[in-house]
Amino acid sequence: REWMDCSLHISKHIRRETEPLLLNYEIEDLSLNYIAADRGGSLAKQNALVIGAGTVGAGIAERLAGKASTVTLCYHVNRPADYSLNDISLISMNELKNELPSADIVVCATSSPGLVLHHGHTPFFDAEKNVLVVDLASPRDVSPELGKLMDNVKIVDLDDLKHWHRRKSVNMAHVYEICEKTIQEHQWRYEKIKKSFTDGNQRQ
């Protein structure tokens, strides 16, 4: 138990020292940054489809408005407020198949317990263009099989976004240096525990 307490103590120090370096972004902003990078910096010729009209989905649609060529927000049960003034079109899930052929970017952010996009939707994607699908749901909205069945469809989930963010925005070498330094500064705690083992064995 003493060994575990020591490890937890050091991990808290590491977290405190490194947390300011691991910049946090709102998931909406992080998603938009990734989408822009993947699409070469400009979304002017991209048709965006956002599935899920909750806080995250609506936030992403609003951020895409004015940047993408078209933005369509797909809701499931409750129709949200009118977004026409923000250049955002509204459709229901029943109309999803009609919208997929024109989509260059698809963002899934629903609270659905089941898959929203799966192999059954492959015929509705345009096979002649590269489509980016960003899955922000947990559990996932998009079946990984979709990307395997269609070479032109790229699927990115939350873990992919986090790894991308750290590679692009965080100097991980510096983070590792801080971790190593913190461990060395607390090495005496481990030595003390090891010494207690040795002393105990000698007494026996």
XYZ file of C-alpha atoms in Angstrom:
204
model
C 0.000 0.000 0.000
C 2.868 2.342 0.786
C 4.292 1.687 -2.691
C 0.941 2.497 -4.325
C 0.548 5.659 -2.224
C 3.994 6.751 -3.365
C 3.122 6.195 -7.025
C -0.118 8.166 -6.692
C 1.712 11.003 -4.935
C 4.234 11.306 -7.759
C 1.590 11.022 -10.475
C -0.274 13.972 -8.926
C 2.923 16.039 -9.064
C 3.440 15.066 -12.710
C -0.111 16.016 -13.580
C 0.203 19.375 -11.852
C 3.443 20.170 -13.706
C 2.341 19.004 -17.150
C -1.343 19.963 -17.255
C -0.679 23.561 -18.385
C 1.272 22.160 -21.358
C -1.501 19.765 -22.419
C -3.726 22.508 -23.744
C -7.420 21.792 -23.512
C -9.823 22.716 -26.294
C -13.554 22.539 -26.546
C -14.369 19.448 -28.592
C -16.166 21.651 -31.125
C -13.069 23.786 -31.717
C -10.755 20.781 -31.805
C -13.006 19.095 -34.367
C -13.095 22.178 -36.562
C -9.296 22.541 -36.394
C -8.875 18.925 -37.477
C -11.425 19.222 -40.272
C -9.754 22.359 -41.609
C -6.325 20.707 -41.524
C -7.605 17.577 -43.239
C -9.313 19.605 -45.969
C -6.210 21.654 -46.723
C -7.124 24.727 -44.699
C -10.180 25.824 -46.653
C -13.747 24.581 -46.349
C -15.151 26.911 -48.992
C -15.983 24.061 -51.398
C -17.011 21.525 -48.771
C -20.545 20.381 -47.988
C -20.853 19.612 -44.280
C -23.420 17.329 -42.689
C -23.726 17.300 -38.884
C -25.742 14.439 -37.384
C -27.015 15.265 -33.912
C -28.628 18.550 -32.915
C -27.571 18.560 -29.266
C -25.095 20.969 -27.709
C -22.031 19.560 -29.496
C -23.681 18.998 -32.854
C -25.306 22.422 -32.938
C -22.043 24.031 -31.799
C -20.106 22.429 -34.638
C -22.758 23.349 -37.197
C -22.626 26.969 -36.054
C -18.824 26.992 -36.321
C -18.957 25.495 -39.815
C -21.542 28.020 -40.996
C -19.872 30.693 -43.093
C -16.813 28.501 -43.630
C -18.224 25.479 -45.455
C -20.102 25.778 -48.740
C -23.244 24.292 -47.166
C -24.063 23.122 -43.639
C -26.874 20.688 -42.885
C -27.898 19.764 -39.347
C -29.677 16.436 -38.909
C -31.919 15.958 -35.874
C -33.473 12.761 -34.568
C -36.624 13.411 -32.534
C -36.886 17.030 -31.463
C -36.628 19.601 -34.227
C -34.371 22.432 -33.000
C -34.897 26.126 -33.508
C -34.740 27.485 -37.047
C -31.130 27.928 -38.171
C -31.904 29.391 -41.600
C -30.564 32.819 -40.608
C -27.228 31.135 -39.878
C -27.172 29.406 -43.288
C -27.791 26.015 -41.675
C -30.350 23.678 -43.219
C -32.341 21.293 -41.037
C -33.278 17.721 -41.922
C -34.614 14.761 -39.944
C -32.976 11.341 -39.666
C -35.513 10.090 -42.190
C -33.879 12.375 -44.776
C -30.296 11.365 -43.955
C -29.866 9.024 -46.935
C -30.832 11.834 -49.298
C -28.149 14.130 -47.869
C -25.209 11.702 -47.739
C -24.412 11.778 -51.496
C -23.533 15.480 -51.408
C -21.591 15.405 -48.125
C -17.818 15.966 -48.112
C -17.667 16.188 -44.308
C -19.871 14.247 -41.903
C -19.757 14.914 -38.156
C -21.642 12.526 -35.864
C -22.480 13.784 -32.392
C -25.605 12.004 -31.231
C -26.498 10.314 -27.955
C -27.872 7.302 -29.778
C -27.142 3.937 -28.106
C -26.800 2.323 -31.537
C -24.863 2.994 -34.723
C -26.038 5.935 -36.812
C -23.821 5.194 -39.829
C -23.015 1.620 -40.818
C -22.401 -0.644 -43.809
C -26.004 -0.194 -44.929
C -25.227 3.436 -45.764
C -22.381 2.687 -48.202
C -24.582 2.962 -51.317
C -25.539 6.511 -50.373
C -22.004 7.960 -50.238
C -20.480 9.439 -53.367
C -17.731 6.968 -54.280
C -16.030 9.560 -56.503
C -14.895 11.907 -53.732
C -13.038 11.658 -50.450
C -15.359 11.937 -47.471
C -14.227 12.728 -43.923
C -16.385 11.266 -41.147
C -15.724 12.577 -37.620
C -17.298 10.434 -34.898
C -17.595 12.363 -31.616
C -20.024 10.004 -29.916
C -19.389 7.655 -27.028
C -20.401 4.923 -27.616
C -19.530 5.325 -31.253
C -22.007 6.509 -33.855
C -20.098 5.129 -36.832
C -19.256 1.517 -37.578
C -15.529 1.010 -38.339
C -16.643 -1.386 -41.066
C -17.838 1.589 -43.094
C -14.268 2.777 -43.643
C -13.119 -0.721 -44.553
C -15.831 -1.090 -47.175
C -15.154 2.293 -48.792
C -11.596 3.428 -49.519
C -12.746 6.997 -50.053
C -14.270 7.313 -46.564
C -11.941 8.314 -43.722
C -13.282 7.814 -40.191
C -11.834 9.695 -37.215
C -12.976 9.200 -33.613
C -12.315 10.986 -30.311
C -9.059 9.132 -29.642
C -7.766 10.049 -33.095
C -8.542 13.717 -32.441
C -6.740 13.676 -29.088
C -3.639 12.030 -30.556
C -3.621 14.484 -33.448
C -3.958 17.433 -31.098
C -1.033 16.292 -28.976
C 1.189 15.675 -32.004
C 0.401 19.062 -33.493
C 0.050 21.297 -30.457
C 2.081 19.811 -27.615
C 5.841 19.415 -27.248
C 5.727 15.879 -25.864
C 9.537 15.722 -25.515
C 9.312 18.569 -23.015
C 6.460 16.812 -21.212
C 8.582 13.634 -20.896
C 11.510 15.681 -19.547
C 9.271 17.126 -16.819
C 7.989 13.642 -15.965
C 11.526 12.264 -15.680
C 12.670 15.206 -13.548
C 9.676 14.840 -11.210
C 10.319 11.106 -10.798
C 13.986 11.733 -9.992
C 13.057 14.375 -7.411
C 10.860 11.833 -5.638
C 13.198 8.866 -6.019
C 14.046 9.052 -2.322
C 10.520 7.868 -1.514
C 11.116 4.613 -3.380
C 14.539 4.224 -1.809
C 12.962 4.616 1.621
C 10.445 1.861 0.839
C 13.159 -0.456 -0.493
C 15.248 0.193 2.604
C 12.314 -0.742 4.822
C 12.123 -4.087 2.975
C 15.837 -4.681 3.477
C 15.757 -3.724 7.152
C 12.787 -5.995 7.706
C 14.572 -8.934 6.104
C 17.683 -8.328 8.230
C 15.625 -8.341 11.419
C 14.111 -11.658 10.406
